[in-house]
Amino acid sequence: MKQDIILAGVGGQGILTIAFMLDSAALARGYRIKQAEVHGMAQRGGAVYSHLRFADSEILSDLIPAGQADMILSVEPLEVQRYLPYLHRNAVVVSSVHPFKNIPDYPEEKAVLDALLELPRAVLVDARQIATAHKMPRAENMAMLGAALPFLPFELADFDPFIRAQFERKGEAVVQSNMAVLAQGFRTGMAVKERLDAGMPADVAFRETHPNP
Amino acid sequence: MQKRELLLGDEAVALAALDAGISGAYSYPGTPATEILEYVQSRAADYGVKASWSANEKVAYEGALGMSYCGKRALVSMKHVGLNVAADPFVNSGVTGVGGGLVLCVADDPGMHSSQDEQDSRYLAHFALIPCLEPRNQQEAYDMTREAFELSERFATPVMVRIVTRLAHSRADVVTSARREQNALKLPEDVSGYILLPSNARVQYDKLVKKYPLLEEVAAASPHNQISLEGDRRVGILCNSIAYNYIREAFGGTIPHPFVKVGMYPMPKAMIRRLVEAVDEVVVVEEGYPFLEEALRGITGAGKPVHGMLDGRLPRTGELTPAIVAKAFGIVSEIPFVPTLEKLPGRPPALCPGCPHADSFRAVKLASGDGPKVPIFSDIGCYTLSFYPPYNAVDSCVDMGASISMAIGAAHAGLHPVMCSIGDSTFGHSGMTGLLTAAYEKLPMTVFILDNGTVAMTGTQDTLLTGEALVKAVIGLGVEPEHVRVLSPLPKNLEENARIIREELEYKGLSVIIPRRICVQYKR
Ligand SMILES: Cc1ncc(C[n+]2csc(CCOP(=O)(O)OP(=O)(O)O)c2C)c(N)n1
Ligand code: SF4
C-alpha cells in the first residue's frame, strides 16, 4: 500500500489542517509517513501545497516524483492546474469548485471548471455550500477532506479524535459541526465516486450530484 | 523508553536537543529554521530549559557559547543567512573550543523558497574547521542531533547539523530515545582558551588544526558515510544526504551502481578515492552547492570523467527534485497530464487585506507627490511584498539592516530626499547600528520604522523592540525627539499621515517616522 497525495490551495485556506488530519489518521493506522509542507512567505496568500505520502514500507523522498501521485486534493480549482504533472494515469482529482480570487489575472471561472471536468477522474465538490449549510464558512477544507475519503484507506470515524483535538478549545458545537461538514463532504465524494466507477463522465457526475448550482 | 512521534525535521532536531539535556536554546526567527526554537519553547517548562528569541543570530550564537562556557549544553539554530550574521562568534568558537556541548543547527534553503540566496552552510563548517552532520530524514535529524552533542563534548568543538527546507518542513514518524539529565554548572579550569588575545589565539588555533585529523578519522569510520561497491561499475555515484533519497527513489529503492553517500564531514576522502578507483566515471549529486564535486575535481581532475553541476548534468541553481535526479541518470517517467488551462497565472504571496504596511506605503506615496519616484531603501519582512503592484513601493532589499545603512551611502552620494523603511524586528536585529551612524553624522534622511508589534513574515513571533520602548531607543540613539513621529496607519488617517511625512521630507536633517499598528495576523 502506498498513497501519494498533493494537497493544494491558497495560503490561509487550511491546507495544513487537512495535512495534519491525514497524517494523524495514517499514523494511527500504523503507516509510515512523509509530509512536506510550505511555511514562510507563501503562506501570505500565495499558492500553497503539501506533498503527503504514506505507505506500509519505508518512504524515501519527501517530495512525490512527477507522474506518480495518486491524488490531488485541492481547496481551490485553479490551483489544481499547477500540480497536474504529478499525477499518474489513473489518479483522481478532488477539488472544490469555489475560486479564490486574490490575483488580478484570475481566468474566467467557467474555463477553470471546464478544464477540470475534462479530466477522466475529477471529483468536483461545492465545499462552500456544504460549509455554509452548517454555518461553518471557514470549514471548506474539512468538506474537501471528507470528499477525498472514499478514495483513501480510512473511515470517517478515524478523524473524530483529531477533529476533537484541533477544535476542542472552540467548544463542543464547533467540534460537532466540523464532524458534520466532514461527513457531508464524504457523502458527496462517495456519490461522485459511484458514478465515475460506473463509467459516467466527470461533468455529468458533477451535475447529477449538484442539482442546484 | 522509546516513542514514535510525528515530527517536522525542525521539531526532530529540537526534541533531540531537549532529550540530549540542553539547558538553553537560542535563535532568531528565519524560515526554514523558525520551528526549532518554537518547538523547544512549547516544551521548555517540562524540560526546564531557557528558550527565548535573541535580537539577532550573533546574539543567539554568543548566548549559546556562554551557556557552553558554563559547562551546560546549548542548541543554537538559524537559517543559512543568519549564519553570515553570526559568522564572527561561529568561526571563533571553533578556535576557543567549547565546554558543554554546543550544537548549531543551520537550515539551508535551496530553491530560495523564503530567502534571498541559497548558500550552502557546509562551506562554513569546513571554513571554521568544525564537523558537520547532515541528516537525510527526520529520524536521522533526531539521532544525529543527539550524536552531535556527544561529539561536541568529546572533541570540545561546536558541531553543525545542516538541514535543508525539505527536511525542516517535512513531517515523518520518528522514534525517540531516553532523556538525558542536564549538565551541572562547571566553569573552565583554564580560561585562556576563551581569551583570544593573539598569544592565546595562536595556541588555540594550533589545537584546532591538530583536532581536524582526529575528526577526519571519526568521519571516515562513521556509519553516516556509506560506501557500496556492488553493481554496475561503469558509473559510480557520490552524493549527500537528501540527494541519496532521490537517487534511491529514482532507482526504485536499490541503487544499481557503486556509490558513496556522505552524511558527515570532514568528507571521507579515502572512501571517495576507493569509489573513484572502482568505477569508469562518477556522477555527483548534492543538495546545495557543488561542495563534494569541487573537492573531487580539484585542480588536476579526478582522473576519471566526473559529471555533476559543474558540467551541466544537474542544474547549478535551484532545488533538487526526484525528477531532476532521475533525469541525471537517464530515467524519465511518464507524465500523462499537463496543465489544461491555456494561461496559468502565478499566485505570489501578498500583503494581507487590512495590513498596516499597506496604509503606510499609501501615505508615503501620497506624500511624495506625482514627480519622479523617490527611491525607498528597504529591508526584509512582510513590507518587502509592497514591491508587487499595486504598491510598487520599495527599491531595495538586500540583507537585514541594509535599508538604513544603504540610505547613508545614498545621502553621502548626494541623493535628496533619502527614504528608507525597516520593520521593528529588523530594526532590533541590525538597524540600530545604522541609525546610530546616521544620527552621529546628522545625515538628512527619513527613516520609516514600521512597527506592527511582531515578527510577521516568519509567523508572528515576539519582537523585542516595539511601542514606546522603540521610540525611546530611537531617541537614545541620538535622533531629535521632535523629529520622531508616530503615526497610526489607517485608511481614515491617510491625509493626515501624508501631511506629517511631507513635513519630515522637507526637513534637512534626520527624522524617524514610526507607523504603529498591530499586524492583523497577530493573535494572543
Ligand atoms: C539574517 C536573517 N535572519 C532572519 C531572516 C528571516 N526574516 C526575514 S524577514 C524577518 C523579520 C521581519 O520582521 P519585521 O522587520 O518586524 O517585519 P514584518 O515581517 O513584521 O513586517 C525575518 C526574521 C533573514 N532573512 N535574514
Ligand atoms: S502578516 Fe501582518 S504584516 Fe504581514 S502582510 Fe499580513 S498583516 Fe501585514
PDB file of N, CA and C in Angstrom, chain A residues 10 23 27 31-37 39-41 44 46-47 49 53 58 60-63 65-67 76 78-79 81-82 84-85 87-89 100 102-103 105-107 111 115 119-120, chain B residues 4 6 8 31 35 113-114 136-138 166 169-173 245-246 248-249 253 320 322 333-341 343-350 382 385 456-457 459:
ATOM      1  N   VAL A  10      -4.653  27.940  -1.372  1.00  0.00           N
ATOM      2  CA  VAL A  10      -4.046  29.257  -1.220  1.00  0.00           C
ATOM      3  C   VAL A  10      -3.761  29.455   0.268  1.00  0.00           C
ATOM      4  N   ASP A  23      -2.233  13.021   8.256  1.00  0.00           N
ATOM      5  CA  ASP A  23      -1.039  12.472   8.914  1.00  0.00           C
ATOM      6  C   ASP A  23      -1.423  11.680  10.150  1.00  0.00           C
ATOM      7  N   LEU A  27      -0.896   7.787  10.834  1.00  0.00           N
ATOM      8  CA  LEU A  27      -0.047   7.329  11.947  1.00  0.00           C
ATOM      9  C   LEU A  27      -0.824   6.354  12.830  1.00  0.00           C
ATOM     10  N   TYR A  31       0.784   3.421   9.495  1.00  0.00           N
ATOM     11  CA  TYR A  31       1.542   3.642   8.259  1.00  0.00           C
ATOM     12  C   TYR A  31       2.793   4.465   8.528  1.00  0.00           C
ATOM     13  N   ARG A  32       3.769   4.332   7.635  1.00  0.00           N
ATOM     14  CA  ARG A  32       4.906   5.252   7.607  1.00  0.00           C
ATOM     15  C   ARG A  32       4.452   6.511   6.868  1.00  0.00           C
ATOM     16  N   ILE A  33       5.002   7.660   7.252  1.00  0.00           N
ATOM     17  CA  ILE A  33       4.509   8.928   6.693  1.00  0.00           C
ATOM     18  C   ILE A  33       5.657   9.843   6.311  1.00  0.00           C
ATOM     19  N   LYS A  34       5.450  10.600   5.239  1.00  0.00           N
ATOM     20  CA  LYS A  34       6.288  11.765   4.929  1.00  0.00           C
ATOM     21  C   LYS A  34       5.337  12.838   4.441  1.00  0.00           C
ATOM     22  N   GLN A  35       5.478  14.018   4.959  1.00  0.00           N
ATOM     23  CA  GLN A  35       4.591  15.081   4.519  1.00  0.00           C
ATOM     24  C   GLN A  35       5.354  16.393   4.473  1.00  0.00           C
ATOM     25  N   ALA A  36       5.663  16.832   3.252  1.00  0.00           N
ATOM     26  CA  ALA A  36       6.412  18.076   3.068  1.00  0.00           C
ATOM     27  C   ALA A  36       5.424  19.214   2.933  1.00  0.00           C
ATOM     28  N   GLU A  37       5.657  20.299   3.621  1.00  0.00           N
ATOM     29  CA  GLU A  37       4.720  21.411   3.546  1.00  0.00           C
ATOM     30  C   GLU A  37       5.440  22.725   3.334  1.00  0.00           C
ATOM     31  N   HIS A  39       6.045  26.519   4.511  1.00  0.00           N
ATOM     32  CA  HIS A  39       5.916  27.536   5.555  1.00  0.00           C
ATOM     33  C   HIS A  39       6.554  28.808   5.030  1.00  0.00           C
ATOM     34  N   GLY A  40       6.317  29.917   5.729  1.00  0.00           N
ATOM     35  CA  GLY A  40       7.033  31.136   5.372  1.00  0.00           C
ATOM     36  C   GLY A  40       6.256  31.981   4.398  1.00  0.00           C
ATOM     37  N   MET A  41       6.996  32.587   3.473  1.00  0.00           N
ATOM     38  CA  MET A  41       6.426  33.641   2.631  1.00  0.00           C
ATOM     39  C   MET A  41       5.123  33.254   1.952  1.00  0.00           C
ATOM     40  N   ARG A  44       1.410  33.867   3.009  1.00  0.00           N
ATOM     41  CA  ARG A  44       0.706  35.150   2.892  1.00  0.00           C
ATOM     42  C   ARG A  44      -0.081  35.192   1.583  1.00  0.00           C
ATOM     43  N   GLY A  46      -0.258  33.216  -0.937  1.00  0.00           N
ATOM     44  CA  GLY A  46       0.340  32.648  -2.139  1.00  0.00           C
ATOM     45  C   GLY A  46      -0.135  31.219  -2.366  1.00  0.00           C
ATOM     46  N   ALA A  47       0.324  30.609  -3.464  1.00  0.00           N
ATOM     47  CA  ALA A  47      -0.009  29.216  -3.745  1.00  0.00           C
ATOM     48  C   ALA A  47       0.680  28.334  -2.709  1.00  0.00           C
ATOM     49  N   TYR A  49       1.117  24.293  -1.116  1.00  0.00           N
ATOM     50  CA  TYR A  49       0.882  22.883  -1.396  1.00  0.00           C
ATOM     51  C   TYR A  49       1.566  22.051  -0.328  1.00  0.00           C
ATOM     52  N   ARG A  53       2.752  11.615   1.728  1.00  0.00           N
ATOM     53  CA  ARG A  53       2.981  10.243   1.297  1.00  0.00           C
ATOM     54  C   ARG A  53       2.790   9.332   2.506  1.00  0.00           C
ATOM     55  N   GLU A  58       9.156   1.713   4.008  1.00  0.00           N
ATOM     56  CA  GLU A  58       9.924   2.961   4.108  1.00  0.00           C
ATOM     57  C   GLU A  58       9.641   3.891   2.928  1.00  0.00           C
ATOM     58  N   LEU A  60      11.127   7.072   0.811  1.00  0.00           N
ATOM     59  CA  LEU A  60      12.457   7.654   0.630  1.00  0.00           C
ATOM     60  C   LEU A  60      12.398   9.161   0.486  1.00  0.00           C
ATOM     61  N   SER A  61      11.810   9.629  -0.603  1.00  0.00           N
ATOM     62  CA  SER A  61      11.839  11.064  -0.880  1.00  0.00           C
ATOM     63  C   SER A  61      10.716  11.788  -0.143  1.00  0.00           C
ATOM     64  N   ASP A  62      11.012  13.008   0.346  1.00  0.00           N
ATOM     65  CA  ASP A  62       9.967  13.832   0.946  1.00  0.00           C
ATOM     66  C   ASP A  62       9.040  14.389  -0.133  1.00  0.00           C
ATOM     67  N   LEU A  63       9.556  14.506  -1.362  1.00  0.00           N
ATOM     68  CA  LEU A  63       8.745  15.014  -2.470  1.00  0.00           C
ATOM     69  C   LEU A  63       8.240  13.846  -3.311  1.00  0.00           C
ATOM     70  N   PRO A  65       7.563  12.076  -6.700  1.00  0.00           N
ATOM     71  CA  PRO A  65       8.098  12.220  -8.060  1.00  0.00           C
ATOM     72  C   PRO A  65       6.983  12.547  -9.061  1.00  0.00           C
ATOM     73  N   ALA A  66       7.317  13.349 -10.058  1.00  0.00           N
ATOM     74  CA  ALA A  66       6.343  13.692 -11.090  1.00  0.00           C
ATOM     75  C   ALA A  66       5.813  12.411 -11.731  1.00  0.00           C
ATOM     76  N   GLY A  67       4.537  12.405 -12.078  1.00  0.00           N
ATOM     77  CA  GLY A  67       3.942  11.240 -12.736  1.00  0.00           C
ATOM     78  C   GLY A  67       3.573  10.104 -11.797  1.00  0.00           C
ATOM     79  N   GLU A  76      -9.078  24.744  -3.960  1.00  0.00           N
ATOM     80  CA  GLU A  76      -9.257  25.851  -4.910  1.00  0.00           C
ATOM     81  C   GLU A  76      -9.082  25.287  -6.322  1.00  0.00           C
ATOM     82  N   LEU A  78      -8.403  26.506  -9.435  1.00  0.00           N
ATOM     83  CA  LEU A  78      -7.283  26.904 -10.302  1.00  0.00           C
ATOM     84  C   LEU A  78      -5.980  26.260  -9.852  1.00  0.00           C
ATOM     85  N   GLU A  79      -5.826  26.123  -8.537  1.00  0.00           N
ATOM     86  CA  GLU A  79      -4.564  25.601  -8.000  1.00  0.00           C
ATOM     87  C   GLU A  79      -4.270  24.184  -8.473  1.00  0.00           C
ATOM     88  N   GLN A  81      -4.326  23.031 -11.351  1.00  0.00           N
ATOM     89  CA  GLN A  81      -3.576  23.064 -12.610  1.00  0.00           C
ATOM     90  C   GLN A  81      -2.062  22.959 -12.405  1.00  0.00           C
ATOM     91  N   ARG A  82      -1.578  23.635 -11.360  1.00  0.00           N
ATOM     92  CA  ARG A  82      -0.127  23.668 -11.145  1.00  0.00           C
ATOM     93  C   ARG A  82       0.469  22.288 -10.935  1.00  0.00           C
ATOM     94  N   LEU A  84      -0.872  19.158 -11.952  1.00  0.00           N
ATOM     95  CA  LEU A  84      -1.301  18.041 -12.814  1.00  0.00           C
ATOM     96  C   LEU A  84      -0.145  17.138 -13.262  1.00  0.00           C
ATOM     97  N   PRO A  85       1.039  17.699 -13.553  1.00  0.00           N
ATOM     98  CA  PRO A  85       2.138  16.810 -13.991  1.00  0.00           C
ATOM     99  C   PRO A  85       2.587  15.800 -12.935  1.00  0.00           C
ATOM    100  N   LEU A  87       0.544  13.752 -11.497  1.00  0.00           N
ATOM    101  CA  LEU A  87      -0.395  12.624 -11.450  1.00  0.00           C
ATOM    102  C   LEU A  87      -0.004  11.472 -12.346  1.00  0.00           C
ATOM    103  N   HIS A  88      -0.345  10.246 -11.934  1.00  0.00           N
ATOM    104  CA  HIS A  88      -0.236   9.100 -12.843  1.00  0.00           C
ATOM    105  C   HIS A  88      -1.573   8.936 -13.564  1.00  0.00           C
ATOM    106  N   ARG A  89      -1.593   8.022 -14.497  1.00  0.00           N
ATOM    107  CA  ARG A  89      -2.723   7.910 -15.421  1.00  0.00           C
ATOM    108  C   ARG A  89      -4.074   7.684 -14.725  1.00  0.00           C
ATOM    109  N   PHE A 100     -10.763  31.217  -5.462  1.00  0.00           N
ATOM    110  CA  PHE A 100     -10.211  32.183  -4.513  1.00  0.00           C
ATOM    111  C   PHE A 100      -9.489  33.222  -5.354  1.00  0.00           C
ATOM    112  N   ASN A 102      -7.544  36.288  -5.506  1.00  0.00           N
ATOM    113  CA  ASN A 102      -6.741  37.357  -4.909  1.00  0.00           C
ATOM    114  C   ASN A 102      -5.643  37.798  -5.867  1.00  0.00           C
ATOM    115  N   ILE A 103      -5.842  37.473  -7.166  1.00  0.00           N
ATOM    116  CA  ILE A 103      -4.883  37.917  -8.180  1.00  0.00           C
ATOM    117  C   ILE A 103      -5.652  38.624  -9.287  1.00  0.00           C
ATOM    118  N   ASP A 105      -5.268  38.567 -12.515  1.00  0.00           N
ATOM    119  CA  ASP A 105      -5.445  37.871 -13.793  1.00  0.00           C
ATOM    120  C   ASP A 105      -6.088  36.490 -13.625  1.00  0.00           C
ATOM    121  N   TYR A 106      -6.999  36.369 -12.652  1.00  0.00           N
ATOM    122  CA  TYR A 106      -7.683  35.078 -12.463  1.00  0.00           C
ATOM    123  C   TYR A 106      -8.509  34.783 -13.723  1.00  0.00           C
ATOM    124  N   PRO A 107      -8.352  33.569 -14.310  1.00  0.00           N
ATOM    125  CA  PRO A 107      -9.060  33.277 -15.555  1.00  0.00           C
ATOM    126  C   PRO A 107     -10.573  33.216 -15.342  1.00  0.00           C
ATOM    127  N   ALA A 111     -14.098  28.515 -17.476  1.00  0.00           N
ATOM    128  CA  ALA A 111     -12.973  27.854 -18.150  1.00  0.00           C
ATOM    129  C   ALA A 111     -12.181  27.012 -17.155  1.00  0.00           C
ATOM    130  N   ALA A 115     -12.024  22.946 -17.591  1.00  0.00           N
ATOM    131  CA  ALA A 115     -10.720  22.294 -17.760  1.00  0.00           C
ATOM    132  C   ALA A 115     -10.601  21.115 -16.790  1.00  0.00           C
ATOM    133  N   LEU A 119     -10.860  16.118 -17.125  1.00  0.00           N
ATOM    134  CA  LEU A 119     -10.000  15.057 -16.597  1.00  0.00           C
ATOM    135  C   LEU A 119     -10.851  13.814 -16.375  1.00  0.00           C
ATOM    136  N   PRO A 120     -10.262  12.618 -16.607  1.00  0.00           N
ATOM    137  CA  PRO A 120     -11.085  11.417 -16.522  1.00  0.00           C
ATOM    138  C   PRO A 120     -11.642  11.155 -15.122  1.00  0.00           C
TER     139      PRO A 120
ATOM    140  N   ARG B   4       7.064   6.727  19.310  1.00  0.00           N
ATOM    141  CA  ARG B   4       7.002   7.114  17.904  1.00  0.00           C
ATOM    142  C   ARG B   4       6.170   8.374  17.807  1.00  0.00           C
ATOM    143  N   LEU B   6       5.133  12.039  15.386  1.00  0.00           N
ATOM    144  CA  LEU B   6       5.113  12.666  14.076  1.00  0.00           C
ATOM    145  C   LEU B   6       5.767  14.041  14.200  1.00  0.00           C
ATOM    146  N   LEU B   8       8.149  17.394  12.405  1.00  0.00           N
ATOM    147  CA  LEU B   8       8.872  18.098  11.349  1.00  0.00           C
ATOM    148  C   LEU B   8      10.364  17.845  11.554  1.00  0.00           C
ATOM    149  N   THR B  31      12.909  31.449   8.257  1.00  0.00           N
ATOM    150  CA  THR B  31      12.454  30.258   7.550  1.00  0.00           C
ATOM    151  C   THR B  31      13.637  29.640   6.821  1.00  0.00           C
ATOM    152  N   GLU B  35      10.842  26.888  13.389  1.00  0.00           N
ATOM    153  CA  GLU B  35      10.094  25.926  14.218  1.00  0.00           C
ATOM    154  C   GLU B  35      10.984  25.194  15.214  1.00  0.00           C
ATOM    155  N   HIS B 113      12.939  29.232  -1.266  1.00  0.00           N
ATOM    156  CA  HIS B 113      11.506  29.301  -1.005  1.00  0.00           C
ATOM    157  C   HIS B 113      11.175  30.564  -0.223  1.00  0.00           C
ATOM    158  N   SER B 114      12.029  30.937   0.729  1.00  0.00           N
ATOM    159  CA  SER B 114      11.771  32.119   1.568  1.00  0.00           C
ATOM    160  C   SER B 114      13.086  32.821   1.886  1.00  0.00           C
ATOM    161  N   ARG B 136      19.467  12.758   6.567  1.00  0.00           N
ATOM    162  CA  ARG B 136      18.737  12.590   5.312  1.00  0.00           C
ATOM    163  C   ARG B 136      17.241  12.423   5.560  1.00  0.00           C
ATOM    164  N   ASN B 137      16.853  12.231   6.799  1.00  0.00           N
ATOM    165  CA  ASN B 137      15.422  12.174   7.101  1.00  0.00           C
ATOM    166  C   ASN B 137      15.205  12.609   8.549  1.00  0.00           C
ATOM    167  N   GLN B 138      13.942  12.624   8.960  1.00  0.00           N
ATOM    168  CA  GLN B 138      13.602  13.153  10.275  1.00  0.00           C
ATOM    169  C   GLN B 138      14.191  12.282  11.386  1.00  0.00           C
ATOM    170  N   ARG B 166      13.442  21.001   2.697  1.00  0.00           N
ATOM    171  CA  ARG B 166      12.605  19.803   2.527  1.00  0.00           C
ATOM    172  C   ARG B 166      12.588  18.913   3.749  1.00  0.00           C
ATOM    173  N   HIS B 169      10.861  21.221   6.892  1.00  0.00           N
ATOM    174  CA  HIS B 169       9.419  21.420   6.813  1.00  0.00           C
ATOM    175  C   HIS B 169       8.694  20.198   6.295  1.00  0.00           C
ATOM    176  N   SER B 170       9.255  19.044   6.539  1.00  0.00           N
ATOM    177  CA  SER B 170       8.555  17.825   6.183  1.00  0.00           C
ATOM    178  C   SER B 170       8.402  16.999   7.452  1.00  0.00           C
ATOM    179  N   ARG B 171       7.223  16.391   7.589  1.00  0.00           N
ATOM    180  CA  ARG B 171       6.916  15.614   8.779  1.00  0.00           C
ATOM    181  C   ARG B 171       7.114  14.141   8.518  1.00  0.00           C
ATOM    182  N   ALA B 172       7.577  13.431   9.514  1.00  0.00           N
ATOM    183  CA  ALA B 172       7.610  11.975   9.402  1.00  0.00           C
ATOM    184  C   ALA B 172       7.564  11.397  10.803  1.00  0.00           C
ATOM    185  N   ASP B 173       7.328  10.093  10.877  1.00  0.00           N
ATOM    186  CA  ASP B 173       7.291   9.428  12.165  1.00  0.00           C
ATOM    187  C   ASP B 173       8.727   9.191  12.629  1.00  0.00           C
ATOM    188  N   ASN B 245      18.251  10.121  -1.013  1.00  0.00           N
ATOM    189  CA  ASN B 245      16.834   9.713  -1.045  1.00  0.00           C
ATOM    190  C   ASN B 245      16.291   9.741  -2.463  1.00  0.00           C
ATOM    191  N   TYR B 246      16.578  10.832  -3.170  1.00  0.00           N
ATOM    192  CA  TYR B 246      16.041  10.979  -4.525  1.00  0.00           C
ATOM    193  C   TYR B 246      16.644   9.931  -5.460  1.00  0.00           C
ATOM    194  N   ARG B 248      17.728   6.890  -4.628  1.00  0.00           N
ATOM    195  CA  ARG B 248      17.075   5.596  -4.357  1.00  0.00           C
ATOM    196  C   ARG B 248      15.662   5.571  -4.915  1.00  0.00           C
ATOM    197  N   GLU B 249      14.958   6.680  -4.744  1.00  0.00           N
ATOM    198  CA  GLU B 249      13.597   6.773  -5.269  1.00  0.00           C
ATOM    199  C   GLU B 249      13.614   6.543  -6.790  1.00  0.00           C
ATOM    200  N   GLY B 253      14.375   2.086  -5.124  1.00  0.00           N
ATOM    201  CA  GLY B 253      14.737   1.604  -3.787  1.00  0.00           C
ATOM    202  C   GLY B 253      16.200   1.206  -3.666  1.00  0.00           C
ATOM    203  N   LEU B 320      16.923  20.362  -5.727  1.00  0.00           N
ATOM    204  CA  LEU B 320      16.782  19.054  -6.368  1.00  0.00           C
ATOM    205  C   LEU B 320      15.337  18.587  -6.237  1.00  0.00           C
ATOM    206  N   PRO B 322      12.914  14.800  -7.216  1.00  0.00           N
ATOM    207  CA  PRO B 322      13.091  13.420  -7.685  1.00  0.00           C
ATOM    208  C   PRO B 322      13.250  13.376  -9.209  1.00  0.00           C
ATOM    209  N   SER B 333      10.173   9.470 -16.345  1.00  0.00           N
ATOM    210  CA  SER B 333       8.913   8.767 -16.138  1.00  0.00           C
ATOM    211  C   SER B 333       7.814   9.417 -16.970  1.00  0.00           C
ATOM    212  N   GLU B 334       6.769   8.651 -17.171  1.00  0.00           N
ATOM    213  CA  GLU B 334       5.663   9.118 -17.994  1.00  0.00           C
ATOM    214  C   GLU B 334       4.893  10.201 -17.247  1.00  0.00           C
ATOM    215  N   ILE B 335       4.589  11.301 -17.923  1.00  0.00           N
ATOM    216  CA  ILE B 335       3.796  12.389 -17.333  1.00  0.00           C
ATOM    217  C   ILE B 335       2.499  12.465 -18.130  1.00  0.00           C
ATOM    218  N   PRO B 336       1.444  11.770 -17.676  1.00  0.00           N
ATOM    219  CA  PRO B 336       0.231  11.703 -18.501  1.00  0.00           C
ATOM    220  C   PRO B 336      -0.561  13.006 -18.557  1.00  0.00           C
ATOM    221  N   PHE B 337      -0.447  13.856 -17.540  1.00  0.00           N
ATOM    222  CA  PHE B 337      -1.273  15.071 -17.538  1.00  0.00           C
ATOM    223  C   PHE B 337      -0.392  16.318 -17.496  1.00  0.00           C
ATOM    224  N   VAL B 338      -0.784  17.308 -18.270  1.00  0.00           N
ATOM    225  CA  VAL B 338      -0.134  18.621 -18.195  1.00  0.00           C
ATOM    226  C   VAL B 338      -1.246  19.645 -17.944  1.00  0.00           C
ATOM    227  N   PRO B 339      -0.890  20.857 -17.522  1.00  0.00           N
ATOM    228  CA  PRO B 339      -1.943  21.852 -17.281  1.00  0.00           C
ATOM    229  C   PRO B 339      -2.850  22.000 -18.493  1.00  0.00           C
ATOM    230  N   THR B 340      -4.159  22.008 -18.256  1.00  0.00           N
ATOM    231  CA  THR B 340      -5.114  22.030 -19.359  1.00  0.00           C
ATOM    232  C   THR B 340      -5.626  23.436 -19.641  1.00  0.00           C
ATOM    233  N   LEU B 341      -5.365  24.360 -18.714  1.00  0.00           N
ATOM    234  CA  LEU B 341      -5.773  25.749 -18.962  1.00  0.00           C
ATOM    235  C   LEU B 341      -4.715  26.399 -19.840  1.00  0.00           C
ATOM    236  N   LYS B 343      -3.726  29.685 -20.060  1.00  0.00           N
ATOM    237  CA  LYS B 343      -2.820  30.561 -19.305  1.00  0.00           C
ATOM    238  C   LYS B 343      -2.985  30.277 -17.822  1.00  0.00           C
ATOM    239  N   LEU B 344      -1.890  29.949 -17.174  1.00  0.00           N
ATOM    240  CA  LEU B 344      -1.952  29.657 -15.749  1.00  0.00           C
ATOM    241  C   LEU B 344      -1.255  30.793 -15.000  1.00  0.00           C
ATOM    242  N   PRO B 345      -2.020  31.685 -14.393  1.00  0.00           N
ATOM    243  CA  PRO B 345      -1.376  32.809 -13.711  1.00  0.00           C
ATOM    244  C   PRO B 345      -0.674  32.344 -12.439  1.00  0.00           C
ATOM    245  N   GLY B 346       0.422  33.019 -12.090  1.00  0.00           N
ATOM    246  CA  GLY B 346       1.097  32.728 -10.826  1.00  0.00           C
ATOM    247  C   GLY B 346       0.290  33.280  -9.677  1.00  0.00           C
ATOM    248  N   ARG B 347       0.620  32.848  -8.470  1.00  0.00           N
ATOM    249  CA  ARG B 347      -0.057  33.395  -7.306  1.00  0.00           C
ATOM    250  C   ARG B 347       1.006  33.691  -6.248  1.00  0.00           C
ATOM    251  N   PRO B 348       1.686  34.839  -6.404  1.00  0.00           N
ATOM    252  CA  PRO B 348       2.735  35.173  -5.439  1.00  0.00           C
ATOM    253  C   PRO B 348       2.117  35.578  -4.114  1.00  0.00           C
ATOM    254  N   PRO B 349       2.895  35.524  -3.026  1.00  0.00           N
ATOM    255  CA  PRO B 349       2.378  35.997  -1.745  1.00  0.00           C
ATOM    256  C   PRO B 349       2.082  37.488  -1.819  1.00  0.00           C
ATOM    257  N   ALA B 350       1.219  37.973  -0.953  1.00  0.00           N
ATOM    258  CA  ALA B 350       0.811  39.379  -0.994  1.00  0.00           C
ATOM    259  C   ALA B 350       0.567  39.866   0.422  1.00  0.00           C
ATOM    260  N   CYS B 382       7.583  41.416   5.892  1.00  0.00           N
ATOM    261  CA  CYS B 382       6.353  41.448   5.091  1.00  0.00           C
ATOM    262  C   CYS B 382       6.312  42.662   4.175  1.00  0.00           C
ATOM    263  N   LEU B 385       6.907  42.784   0.452  1.00  0.00           N
ATOM    264  CA  LEU B 385       5.876  42.395  -0.514  1.00  0.00           C
ATOM    265  C   LEU B 385       5.250  43.620  -1.179  1.00  0.00           C
ATOM    266  N   ALA B 456       6.352  39.432  11.708  1.00  0.00           N
ATOM    267  CA  ALA B 456       5.211  38.891  10.969  1.00  0.00           C
ATOM    268  C   ALA B 456       5.613  37.868   9.911  1.00  0.00           C
ATOM    269  N   MET B 457       6.617  38.214   9.130  1.00  0.00           N
ATOM    270  CA  MET B 457       6.945  37.385   7.968  1.00  0.00           C
ATOM    271  C   MET B 457       7.211  35.930   8.330  1.00  0.00           C
ATOM    272  N   GLY B 459       5.967  34.359  10.897  1.00  0.00           N
ATOM    273  CA  GLY B 459       4.874  33.704  11.611  1.00  0.00           C
ATOM    274  C   GLY B 459       4.539  34.313  12.961  1.00  0.00           C
TER     275      GLY B 459
END
